[in-house]
CSV table of C-alpha atoms in Angstrom, one decimal:
chain,number,residue,atom,x,y,z
U,25,UNK,CA,0.0,0.0,0.0
U,26,UNK,CA,1.5,3.4,-1.0
U,27,UNK,CA,1.8,6.1,1.6
U,28,UNK,CA,-1.0,8.2,0.1
U,29,UNK,CA,-3.4,5.3,0.1
U,30,UNK,CA,-2.4,4.5,3.7
U,31,UNK,CA,-3.1,8.0,4.9
U,32,UNK,CA,-6.5,7.9,3.2
U,33,UNK,CA,-7.3,4.6,4.9
U,34,UNK,CA,-6.2,6.0,8.3
U,35,UNK,CA,-8.3,9.2,7.8
U,36,UNK,CA,-11.4,7.1,7.1
U,37,UNK,CA,-10.6,4.9,10.1
U,38,UNK,CA,-10.3,7.9,12.3
U,39,UNK,CA,-13.6,9.4,11.2
U,40,UNK,CA,-15.5,6.2,11.7
U,41,UNK,CA,-13.7,5.0,14.8
U,42,UNK,CA,-16.8,5.5,17.0
U,43,UNK,CA,-18.5,2.9,14.7
U,44,UNK,CA,-15.6,0.5,14.9
U,45,UNK,CA,-14.8,0.4,18.6
U,46,UNK,CA,-16.8,-0.1,21.7
U,47,UNK,CA,-13.9,1.1,23.9
U,48,UNK,CA,-10.6,2.7,23.0
U,49,UNK,CA,-8.0,3.8,25.6
U,50,UNK,CA,-4.5,5.0,24.7
U,51,UNK,CA,-1.4,5.7,26.9
U,52,UNK,CA,1.6,7.4,25.3
U,53,UNK,CA,5.0,6.3,26.7
U,54,UNK,CA,8.3,8.2,26.6
U,55,UNK,CA,10.2,4.9,25.8
U,56,UNK,CA,9.7,2.1,23.4
U,57,UNK,CA,7.7,-0.9,24.7
U,58,UNK,CA,8.1,-4.4,23.3
U,59,UNK,CA,5.8,-6.6,25.4
U,60,UNK,CA,2.7,-6.6,27.6
U,61,UNK,CA,0.7,-9.1,29.7
U,62,UNK,CA,-2.6,-9.0,31.6
U,63,UNK,CA,-2.8,-9.6,35.3
U,64,UNK,CA,-5.6,-10.3,37.7
U,65,UNK,CA,-8.8,-8.3,38.0
U,66,UNK,CA,-10.0,-6.7,41.3
U,67,UNK,CA,-13.5,-6.4,42.6
U,68,UNK,CA,-13.4,-2.6,41.8
U,69,UNK,CA,-13.1,-3.5,38.1
U,70,UNK,CA,-9.4,-2.4,37.9
U,71,UNK,CA,-7.1,-4.9,36.2
U,72,UNK,CA,-3.4,-5.3,36.5
U,73,UNK,CA,-1.3,-5.0,33.3
U,74,UNK,CA,2.4,-5.4,32.9
U,75,UNK,CA,4.5,-3.9,30.1
U,76,UNK,CA,8.1,-3.0,29.3
U,77,UNK,CA,10.1,0.2,28.9
U,78,UNK,CA,13.3,0.0,26.8
U,79,UNK,CA,16.0,2.6,27.3
U,80,UNK,CA,19.6,3.2,26.2
U,81,UNK,CA,21.1,3.1,29.7
U,82,UNK,CA,23.9,0.7,30.6
U,83,UNK,CA,24.7,-0.8,33.9
U,84,UNK,CA,28.3,-0.4,35.1
U,85,UNK,CA,29.3,-3.6,37.1
U,86,UNK,CA,32.2,-2.0,38.8
U,87,UNK,CA,30.4,1.2,40.1
U,88,UNK,CA,27.1,-0.6,40.4
U,89,UNK,CA,25.4,2.4,38.9
U,90,UNK,CA,23.3,3.0,35.8
U,91,UNK,CA,24.7,5.3,33.1
U,92,UNK,CA,21.6,6.7,31.6
U,93,UNK,CA,17.9,5.7,31.8
U,94,UNK,CA,17.5,2.0,32.9
U,95,UNK,CA,15.3,-0.6,31.3
U,96,UNK,CA,12.1,-1.3,33.3
U,97,UNK,CA,9.3,-3.7,34.0
U,98,UNK,CA,6.2,-1.7,34.8
U,99,UNK,CA,3.1,-2.7,36.5
U,100,UNK,CA,-0.1,-0.6,36.0
U,101,UNK,CA,-3.8,-0.8,36.4
U,102,UNK,CA,-6.5,-0.2,33.8
U,103,UNK,CA,-10.3,0.1,34.3
U,104,UNK,CA,-11.8,-0.8,30.9
U,105,UNK,CA,-15.1,1.1,30.1
U,106,UNK,CA,-18.2,-1.1,30.4
U,107,UNK,CA,-19.6,-2.2,27.0
U,108,UNK,CA,-21.6,0.6,25.4
U,109,UNK,CA,-20.4,3.3,27.8
U,110,UNK,CA,-17.8,5.0,25.7
U,111,UNK,CA,-19.2,8.1,23.9
U,112,UNK,CA,-18.6,9.0,20.2
U,113,UNK,CA,-16.5,12.0,21.2
U,114,UNK,CA,-14.3,10.0,23.6
U,115,UNK,CA,-13.4,7.3,21.0
U,116,UNK,CA,-12.8,9.8,18.2
U,117,UNK,CA,-10.6,11.9,20.4
U,118,UNK,CA,-8.4,8.8,21.3
U,119,UNK,CA,-8.4,7.7,17.7
U,120,UNK,CA,-7.0,11.1,16.6
U,121,UNK,CA,-4.2,10.8,19.1
U,122,UNK,CA,-3.3,7.3,18.0
U,123,UNK,CA,-1.9,8.5,14.7
U,124,UNK,CA,0.1,11.4,16.0
U,125,UNK,CA,3.2,11.6,18.2
U,126,UNK,CA,2.9,14.1,21.0
U,127,UNK,CA,5.9,16.4,21.6
U,128,UNK,CA,6.1,15.3,25.2
U,129,UNK,CA,4.4,11.9,25.7
U,130,UNK,CA,2.4,11.8,28.8
U,131,UNK,CA,-0.6,10.1,30.3
U,132,UNK,CA,-3.6,10.5,28.2
U,133,UNK,CA,-6.2,8.5,30.1
U,134,UNK,CA,-7.6,8.8,33.5
U,135,UNK,CA,-8.6,5.1,33.5
U,136,UNK,CA,-4.9,4.0,33.5
U,137,UNK,CA,-2.3,4.5,36.1
U,138,UNK,CA,1.2,3.2,36.8
U,139,UNK,CA,1.7,1.4,40.1
U,140,UNK,CA,5.3,0.1,40.2
U,141,UNK,CA,8.5,0.4,38.1
U,142,UNK,CA,11.1,-2.3,38.4
U,143,UNK,CA,14.6,-1.6,37.1
U,144,UNK,CA,15.6,-4.5,34.9
U,145,UNK,CA,19.1,-5.5,33.8
U,146,UNK,CA,18.8,-5.8,30.1
U,147,UNK,CA,16.1,-4.9,27.6
U,148,UNK,CA,13.0,-7.0,28.1
U,149,UNK,CA,11.9,-8.8,24.9
U,150,UNK,CA,8.9,-10.8,26.3
U,151,UNK,CA,6.7,-11.3,29.3
U,152,UNK,CA,4.7,-14.4,30.3
U,153,UNK,CA,2.2,-14.6,33.2
U,154,UNK,CA,1.4,-17.8,35.1
U,155,UNK,CA,-2.3,-18.6,34.9
U,156,UNK,CA,-2.2,-20.7,38.1
U,157,UNK,CA,-0.5,-18.0,40.1
U,158,UNK,CA,-1.4,-14.7,38.6
U,159,UNK,CA,1.2,-12.7,40.6
U,160,UNK,CA,4.1,-14.6,39.0
U,161,UNK,CA,5.6,-13.1,35.8
U,162,UNK,CA,8.5,-14.3,33.8
U,163,UNK,CA,10.7,-12.0,31.6
U,164,UNK,CA,13.2,-12.6,28.8
U,165,UNK,CA,16.0,-10.4,27.6
U,166,UNK,CA,18.5,-10.7,24.7
U,167,UNK,CA,20.7,-12.7,27.2
U,168,UNK,CA,20.1,-16.4,27.8
U,169,UNK,CA,18.6,-16.3,31.3
U,170,UNK,CA,15.0,-15.9,32.2
U,171,UNK,CA,13.8,-14.0,35.3
U,172,UNK,CA,10.8,-14.8,37.5
U,173,UNK,CA,9.1,-12.0,39.4
U,174,UNK,CA,6.5,-12.0,42.2
U,175,UNK,CA,4.4,-8.9,41.3
U,176,UNK,CA,2.7,-8.7,44.7
U,177,UNK,CA,3.3,-5.3,46.4
U,178,UNK,CA,6.7,-5.3,47.9
U,179,UNK,CA,7.6,-8.8,46.9
U,180,UNK,CA,10.3,-7.8,44.4
U,181,UNK,CA,12.1,-5.3,46.6
U,182,UNK,CA,15.3,-7.5,46.5
U,183,UNK,CA,15.0,-8.3,42.8
U,184,UNK,CA,13.7,-11.3,40.9
U,185,UNK,CA,12.2,-14.3,42.7
U,186,UNK,CA,14.4,-16.6,40.6
U,187,UNK,CA,16.8,-16.6,37.8
U,188,UNK,CA,16.1,-19.5,35.5
U,189,UNK,CA,19.2,-21.1,33.9
U,190,UNK,CA,19.5,-23.5,31.0
U,191,UNK,CA,20.0,-21.7,27.8
U,192,UNK,CA,23.5,-21.4,26.3
U,193,UNK,CA,25.2,-18.2,25.3
U,194,UNK,CA,25.9,-18.8,21.6
U,195,UNK,CA,28.4,-15.9,21.5
U,196,UNK,CA,26.5,-14.4,18.5
U,197,UNK,CA,26.1,-10.7,18.2
U,198,UNK,CA,22.5,-11.2,17.1
U,199,UNK,CA,21.0,-13.0,20.1
U,200,UNK,CA,17.2,-13.7,20.0
U,201,UNK,CA,15.3,-14.8,23.0
U,202,UNK,CA,11.6,-14.0,22.7
U,203,UNK,CA,9.9,-17.4,22.9
U,204,UNK,CA,8.3,-17.7,26.3
U,205,UNK,CA,5.2,-19.6,27.5
U,206,UNK,CA,3.5,-20.8,30.7
U,207,UNK,CA,1.3,-23.9,30.7
U,208,UNK,CA,-2.3,-23.0,31.5
U,209,UNK,CA,-2.7,-26.2,33.6
U,210,UNK,CA,0.2,-26.0,36.0
U,211,UNK,CA,3.4,-24.0,36.8
U,212,UNK,CA,5.5,-25.2,33.9
U,213,UNK,CA,7.4,-22.6,31.9
U,214,UNK,CA,9.2,-23.1,28.5
U,215,UNK,CA,11.6,-20.8,26.7
U,216,UNK,CA,13.4,-20.8,23.4
U,217,UNK,CA,15.8,-18.7,21.4
U,218,UNK,CA,19.1,-18.4,19.6
U,219,UNK,CA,20.7,-21.6,21.0
U,220,UNK,CA,18.0,-23.6,19.1
U,221,UNK,CA,16.8,-25.4,22.2
U,222,UNK,CA,13.7,-25.3,24.4
U,223,UNK,CA,14.3,-25.2,28.2
U,224,UNK,CA,11.6,-26.3,30.6
U,225,UNK,CA,11.3,-25.3,34.3
U,226,UNK,CA,8.7,-26.4,36.9
U,227,UNK,CA,8.0,-23.9,39.6
U,228,UNK,CA,7.2,-26.7,41.9
U,229,UNK,CA,10.9,-27.1,42.3
U,230,UNK,CA,10.9,-24.0,44.4
U,231,UNK,CA,9.5,-26.0,47.2
U,232,UNK,CA,11.3,-29.3,46.3
U,233,UNK,CA,14.8,-28.1,47.2
U,234,UNK,CA,16.0,-27.7,43.7
U,235,UNK,CA,16.5,-23.9,44.0
U,236,UNK,CA,20.1,-23.0,44.8
U,237,UNK,CA,21.8,-19.8,45.8
U,238,UNK,CA,25.0,-20.4,43.9
U,239,UNK,CA,23.8,-21.7,40.5
U,240,UNK,CA,24.7,-25.4,41.2
U,241,UNK,CA,22.7,-27.9,39.2
U,242,UNK,CA,20.2,-30.4,40.6
U,243,UNK,CA,17.5,-32.5,39.0
U,244,UNK,CA,18.5,-31.7,35.5
U,245,UNK,CA,17.7,-33.8,32.5
U,246,UNK,CA,19.9,-33.6,29.4
U,247,UNK,CA,21.3,-30.1,30.1
U,248,UNK,CA,24.6,-28.8,28.8
U,249,UNK,CA,26.7,-26.4,30.8
U,250,UNK,CA,25.4,-22.9,30.6
U,251,UNK,CA,27.6,-19.8,30.5
U,252,UNK,CA,25.8,-17.4,32.8
U,253,UNK,CA,27.4,-14.1,31.9
U,254,UNK,CA,24.9,-11.3,32.3
U,255,UNK,CA,26.7,-10.4,35.4
U,256,UNK,CA,26.3,-8.1,38.2
U,257,UNK,CA,25.7,-9.3,41.7
U,258,UNK,CA,24.7,-6.4,43.8
U,259,UNK,CA,21.7,-4.3,43.9
U,260,UNK,CA,21.3,-1.9,41.0
U,261,UNK,CA,21.2,1.8,41.9
U,262,UNK,CA,20.0,4.5,39.7
U,263,UNK,CA,22.2,7.6,40.1
U,264,UNK,CA,19.5,9.9,39.1
U,265,UNK,CA,16.7,8.2,41.0
U,266,UNK,CA,14.1,10.7,42.1
U,267,UNK,CA,11.6,10.5,45.0
U,268,UNK,CA,8.6,10.7,42.7
U,269,UNK,CA,5.1,9.2,43.1
U,270,UNK,CA,6.2,6.3,41.0
U,271,UNK,CA,8.0,3.9,43.2
U,272,UNK,CA,11.0,2.2,41.6
U,273,UNK,CA,12.1,-1.2,42.8
U,274,UNK,CA,15.8,-2.2,42.6
U,275,UNK,CA,16.9,-5.2,40.7
U,276,UNK,CA,19.1,-7.7,42.4
U,277,UNK,CA,20.9,-9.5,39.6
U,278,UNK,CA,21.1,-13.2,39.0
U,279,UNK,CA,24.2,-14.2,41.0
U,280,UNK,CA,22.8,-12.9,44.2
U,281,UNK,CA,19.2,-14.1,43.7
U,282,UNK,CA,18.3,-17.8,43.9
U,283,UNK,CA,18.7,-19.7,40.7
U,284,UNK,CA,16.8,-22.7,39.2
U,285,UNK,CA,18.2,-24.9,36.5
U,286,UNK,CA,15.9,-26.2,33.8
U,287,UNK,CA,14.4,-29.7,34.3
U,288,UNK,CA,14.6,-30.6,30.7
U,289,UNK,CA,16.2,-29.3,27.5
U,290,UNK,CA,14.7,-30.1,24.1
U,291,UNK,CA,16.8,-30.0,20.9
U,292,UNK,CA,15.7,-30.5,17.3
U,293,UNK,CA,15.4,-27.1,15.6
U,294,UNK,CA,18.0,-26.1,13.1
U,295,UNK,CA,17.6,-22.4,13.5
U,296,UNK,CA,16.4,-19.7,16.0
U,297,UNK,CA,13.3,-20.7,17.9
U,298,UNK,CA,10.7,-17.9,17.5
U,299,UNK,CA,7.7,-19.0,19.4
U,300,UNK,CA,6.1,-21.7,21.6
U,301,UNK,CA,2.7,-22.9,22.7
U,302,UNK,CA,1.3,-25.5,25.1
U,303,UNK,CA,-1.7,-27.7,24.4
U,304,UNK,CA,-4.3,-26.4,26.9
U,305,UNK,CA,-5.9,-29.9,27.3
U,306,UNK,CA,-2.6,-31.7,28.0
U,307,UNK,CA,0.4,-29.8,29.5
U,308,UNK,CA,2.7,-32.6,28.4
U,309,UNK,CA,2.3,-31.5,24.8
U,310,UNK,CA,3.7,-28.3,23.2
U,311,UNK,CA,4.8,-27.0,19.8
U,312,UNK,CA,7.7,-24.7,18.7
U,313,UNK,CA,8.4,-22.9,15.5
U,314,UNK,CA,11.4,-21.1,14.1
U,315,UNK,CA,13.7,-19.9,11.3
U,316,UNK,CA,14.1,-23.5,10.0
U,317,UNK,CA,10.5,-23.3,8.6
U,318,UNK,CA,9.5,-26.3,10.7
U,319,UNK,CA,7.0,-26.8,13.5
U,320,UNK,CA,8.1,-29.3,16.1
U,321,UNK,CA,5.6,-31.1,18.2
U,322,UNK,CA,6.9,-32.3,21.6
U,323,UNK,CA,5.6,-34.9,24.0
U,324,UNK,CA,7.3,-34.9,27.4
U,325,UNK,CA,6.3,-38.5,28.0
U,326,UNK,CA,8.7,-39.8,25.4
U,327,UNK,CA,11.8,-37.8,26.4
U,328,UNK,CA,13.5,-34.7,25.1
U,329,UNK,CA,13.4,-35.5,21.4
U,330,UNK,CA,10.6,-34.1,19.3
U,331,UNK,CA,7.6,-36.4,18.5
U,332,UNK,CA,7.0,-34.9,15.1
U,333,UNK,CA,8.6,-32.4,12.7
U,334,UNK,CA,5.9,-30.8,10.6
U,335,UNK,CA,7.3,-29.4,7.4
U,336,UNK,CA,5.6,-27.5,4.5
U,337,UNK,CA,3.4,-25.2,6.5
U,338,UNK,CA,5.3,-22.1,5.3
U,339,UNK,CA,8.1,-21.5,2.8
U,340,UNK,CA,9.8,-19.0,5.0
U,341,UNK,CA,10.7,-18.6,8.7
U,342,UNK,CA,7.7,-19.2,11.1
U,343,UNK,CA,7.6,-16.3,13.5
U,344,UNK,CA,4.6,-17.1,15.7
U,345,UNK,CA,2.4,-20.0,16.9
U,346,UNK,CA,-0.6,-20.5,19.2
U,347,UNK,CA,-2.6,-23.6,20.3
U,348,UNK,CA,-6.4,-23.1,20.5
U,349,UNK,CA,-7.0,-22.8,24.3
U,350,UNK,CA,-10.7,-23.8,24.4
U,351,UNK,CA,-10.9,-27.0,22.3
U,352,UNK,CA,-7.3,-27.9,21.8
U,353,UNK,CA,-8.1,-28.9,18.2
U,354,UNK,CA,-6.4,-26.1,16.2
U,355,UNK,CA,-2.9,-24.6,15.9
U,356,UNK,CA,-2.3,-21.2,14.2
U,357,UNK,CA,1.0,-20.1,12.8
U,358,UNK,CA,2.2,-16.8,11.3
U,359,UNK,CA,5.2,-16.4,9.0
U,360,UNK,CA,7.5,-13.8,7.6
U,361,UNK,CA,5.6,-13.6,4.3
U,362,UNK,CA,2.5,-12.2,6.0
U,363,UNK,CA,0.5,-15.4,5.9
U,364,UNK,CA,-1.5,-17.0,8.8
U,365,UNK,CA,-2.3,-20.7,8.6
U,366,UNK,CA,-4.6,-22.8,10.7
U,367,UNK,CA,-4.2,-26.6,11.1
U,368,UNK,CA,-6.3,-29.3,12.7
U,369,UNK,CA,-4.3,-31.3,15.3
U,370,UNK,CA,-6.9,-34.1,15.3
U,371,UNK,CA,-6.0,-34.9,11.7
U,372,UNK,CA,-2.3,-35.4,12.3
U,373,UNK,CA,-1.2,-37.8,9.5
U,374,UNK,CA,1.5,-40.3,10.1
U,375,UNK,CA,1.1,-43.8,8.8
U,376,UNK,CA,-2.6,-43.5,9.4
U,377,UNK,CA,-2.2,-43.5,13.1
U,378,UNK,CA,-4.6,-41.6,15.5
U,379,UNK,CA,-3.4,-38.5,17.3
U,380,UNK,CA,-2.4,-40.1,20.6
U,381,UNK,CA,-0.7,-43.1,19.2
U,382,UNK,CA,1.0,-41.1,16.6
U,383,UNK,CA,2.5,-38.6,19.0
U,384,UNK,CA,3.6,-41.1,21.6
U,385,UNK,CA,4.7,-44.0,19.5
U,386,UNK,CA,6.5,-42.5,16.4
U,387,UNK,CA,10.2,-42.4,16.0
U,388,UNK,CA,12.0,-39.1,16.3
U,389,UNK,CA,13.0,-38.9,12.6
U,390,UNK,CA,9.6,-39.4,11.2
U,391,UNK,CA,8.1,-36.4,9.4
U,392,UNK,CA,4.4,-35.8,9.8
U,393,UNK,CA,2.0,-33.3,8.4
U,394,UNK,CA,-1.1,-31.6,9.7
U,395,UNK,CA,-4.2,-31.1,7.6
U,396,UNK,CA,-4.4,-27.5,6.6
U,397,UNK,CA,-7.7,-26.0,7.5
U,398,UNK,CA,-7.4,-22.5,6.3
U,399,UNK,CA,-4.9,-20.0,4.9
U,400,UNK,CA,-5.6,-16.4,6.1
U,401,UNK,CA,-4.2,-13.5,4.0
U,402,UNK,CA,-4.8,-10.0,5.2
U,403,UNK,CA,-1.4,-8.7,6.3
U,404,UNK,CA,1.2,-6.6,4.4
U,405,UNK,CA,4.1,-7.5,6.6
U,406,UNK,CA,5.6,-10.3,8.7
U,407,UNK,CA,3.2,-11.8,11.2
U,408,UNK,CA,5.0,-11.4,14.5
U,409,UNK,CA,2.2,-12.7,16.7
U,410,UNK,CA,-0.9,-14.9,16.6
U,411,UNK,CA,-3.2,-15.7,19.6
U,412,UNK,CA,-6.5,-17.4,20.0
U,413,UNK,CA,-9.2,-15.6,22.0
U,414,UNK,CA,-9.3,-17.3,25.4
U,415,UNK,CA,-13.0,-16.4,25.9
U,416,UNK,CA,-14.6,-16.9,22.5
U,417,UNK,CA,-14.3,-20.2,20.6
U,418,UNK,CA,-12.3,-20.1,17.3
U,419,UNK,CA,-11.6,-16.4,17.3
U,420,UNK,CA,-8.1,-15.5,16.3
U,421,UNK,CA,-5.9,-12.4,16.4
U,422,UNK,CA,-2.8,-11.8,14.4
U,423,UNK,CA,-0.5,-8.8,14.2
U,424,UNK,CA,2.1,-7.5,11.8
U,425,UNK,CA,3.9,-4.3,10.7
U,426,UNK,CA,3.2,-1.6,9.9
U,427,UNK,CA,0.6,-1.3,12.7
U,428,UNK,CA,-1.9,-3.9,11.6
U,429,UNK,CA,-3.8,-6.3,13.9
U,430,UNK,CA,-6.5,-8.5,12.3
U,431,UNK,CA,-9.3,-10.4,14.1
U,432,UNK,CA,-10.5,-13.6,12.4
U,433,UNK,CA,-13.7,-15.5,13.0
U,434,UNK,CA,-13.3,-19.2,12.3
U,435,UNK,CA,-16.3,-20.6,14.0
U,436,UNK,CA,-17.6,-22.2,10.8
U,437,UNK,CA,-14.6,-24.7,10.7
U,438,UNK,CA,-15.7,-26.8,13.6
U,439,UNK,CA,-18.9,-28.2,15.1
U,440,UNK,CA,-18.1,-26.2,18.3
U,441,UNK,CA,-18.6,-22.9,16.4
U,442,UNK,CA,-21.8,-21.1,17.6
U,443,UNK,CA,-24.7,-20.3,15.3
U,444,UNK,CA,-23.9,-16.6,15.7
U,445,UNK,CA,-20.4,-17.3,14.3
U,446,UNK,CA,-21.9,-19.2,11.4
U,447,UNK,CA,-24.3,-16.4,10.7
U,448,UNK,CA,-21.6,-13.7,10.9
U,449,UNK,CA,-19.5,-15.7,8.4
U,450,UNK,CA,-22.3,-16.0,6.0
U,451,UNK,CA,-23.1,-12.3,6.1
U,452,UNK,CA,-19.4,-11.4,5.5
U,453,UNK,CA,-19.2,-13.9,2.7
U,454,UNK,CA,-22.2,-12.3,1.0
U,455,UNK,CA,-20.6,-8.9,1.1
U,456,UNK,CA,-17.9,-9.9,-1.4
U,457,UNK,CA,-15.8,-6.8,-0.6
U,458,UNK,CA,-12.5,-8.3,-1.7
U,459,UNK,CA,-11.5,-9.6,1.8
U,460,UNK,CA,-11.7,-13.1,3.1
U,461,UNK,CA,-15.0,-13.7,4.9
U,462,UNK,CA,-13.0,-14.9,8.0
U,463,UNK,CA,-11.6,-11.4,8.5
U,464,UNK,CA,-14.0,-9.7,10.9
U,465,UNK,CA,-12.0,-6.6,12.0
U,466,UNK,CA,-8.7,-4.8,11.2
U,467,UNK,CA,-7.1,-2.5,13.7
U,468,UNK,CA,-5.0,-0.3,11.5
U,469,UNK,CA,-4.9,3.3,12.9
U,470,UNK,CA,-1.6,3.0,14.7
U,471,UNK,CA,1.6,4.9,14.0
U,472,UNK,CA,4.6,2.7,14.3
U,473,UNK,CA,4.9,-1.1,14.7
U,474,UNK,CA,2.9,-3.3,16.9
U,475,UNK,CA,5.4,-5.1,19.0
U,476,UNK,CA,3.0,-7.3,21.0
U,477,UNK,CA,-0.6,-7.8,21.9
U,478,UNK,CA,-2.6,-9.9,24.4
U,479,UNK,CA,-6.3,-10.9,24.6
U,480,UNK,CA,-7.8,-10.0,28.0
U,481,UNK,CA,-8.9,-13.3,29.7
U,482,UNK,CA,-11.1,-11.3,32.1
U,483,UNK,CA,-13.0,-9.1,29.6
U,484,UNK,CA,-14.6,-10.6,26.5
U,485,UNK,CA,-13.2,-9.3,23.2
U,486,UNK,CA,-10.8,-6.8,24.9
U,487,UNK,CA,-7.2,-6.6,23.9
U,488,UNK,CA,-4.0,-4.7,24.8
U,489,UNK,CA,-1.3,-3.8,22.3
U,490,UNK,CA,2.1,-2.3,22.6
U,491,UNK,CA,3.5,-0.1,19.8
U,492,UNK,CA,7.0,1.1,19.0
U,493,UNK,CA,7.2,4.5,17.4
U,494,UNK,CA,10.3,4.8,15.2
U,495,UNK,CA,12.3,2.0,13.6
U,496,UNK,CA,13.9,-0.4,16.1
U,497,UNK,CA,15.9,-2.2,13.4
U,498,UNK,CA,17.7,1.1,12.6
U,499,UNK,CA,18.1,2.1,16.2
U,500,UNK,CA,15.7,5.0,15.8
U,501,UNK,CA,12.9,3.8,18.1
U,502,UNK,CA,12.2,6.7,20.4
U,503,UNK,CA,8.8,6.2,22.2
U,504,UNK,CA,5.9,3.9,22.4
U,505,UNK,CA,2.1,3.5,23.0
U,506,UNK,CA,0.0,1.2,25.1
U,507,UNK,CA,-3.5,0.7,23.7
U,508,UNK,CA,-6.5,-1.0,25.2
U,509,UNK,CA,-9.5,-1.6,23.0
U,510,UNK,CA,-12.6,-3.6,22.3
U,511,UNK,CA,-14.3,-3.9,18.8
U,512,UNK,CA,-17.8,-2.7,18.3
U,513,UNK,CA,-20.5,-5.0,19.7
U,514,UNK,CA,-22.1,-5.1,16.3
U,515,UNK,CA,-19.3,-7.5,15.3
U,516,UNK,CA,-19.4,-9.7,18.3
U,517,UNK,CA,-23.0,-10.2,19.4
């Protein structure tokens, strides 16, 4: 799309925003933000949200001081407007701000407030929240180690709850660690990245004596030695720290905080691992995707070798994956060429075997294929994220640059799809407007690049997105936005 056509589309979007959105809340940030995650909801209606703040400051290990603005993990609270309660003027006012960069970014919403800022050693690339214990949050950086935080008030004064070890430092200048996922059934966490391996931790080991204070290894299955080099050891102090209303917690780095070595280490990819997803119905099963254009399906019951390598889904690196959390039947993937594909796990083909036997009993070198259900084409850039709606069956969101997030309604592909979903699909199909009938909504009025998004598990059809303004690839990212929104009820009832 040429720049003139894009501006015209955004102008039309802004004018009609009150017809497109049921709620729209925008928070400008003075630093780029690359990840967000929802927390628990209180009786007052306020809900916790966690997001990142990336800066250019560096930590001096000798002086134990920050030179410049530090990276942060920020906890805030948002009170989403009730359905139907946002006025036309309110939504249009926010929409107008979404496509402009304020000269001095500041809070633009009275419904959002920052609660806590935690100084973080290293730029945070991803956040994952534990469903079983909503106060526990894991963070990734460009370094191999993963940090676990207790977000209860005052719980992180001394730094992270745990530093999770297991990934190897490849020594490459281009390190990528942004694949992070908690199981929805228990306290199992998996992570992947540049070392082409998946590390798995169980937080039950916190009470089983596996946690150590000196990094020694216990209860580890097939783990190579890890070079834990992201240093420090003392509390981080910010030289320019002010006594403002925003309380900043200090980060105690990994060598002084307790460490937990991974239980299991899975290897099989031949390139950087980009994303991971658990089967919601069986925490022993998970999938991973990466630059090798393969999706690997893992079964913890058969060891640390993959159960299946699925090839042919995409002809380019696979950047994102998610497993349908309600039925467990479908897997969605997004790739570098802007294509989203949906596959049916129940129709896993491998010598004609059923799903369970095929996964458990096949040899590690056997290639398998999933039956492709649908190919979704609506993006103009690489699809960095896909996520199924946790509250609405067979509704999918996918995001790409520049500033596009698509909502897809796939209720017609399965018997579990509701009659309303079938009706909506037939209406869109009859419009014949040049788009796939599965595309129900496109969120396009954003300046910059969507860096992450999350469905809200506590509020039906609500989402949060983080946006980077500037070009992070060229080092010119200078600010960000945090947006909370809900599409019009005319699309979802």
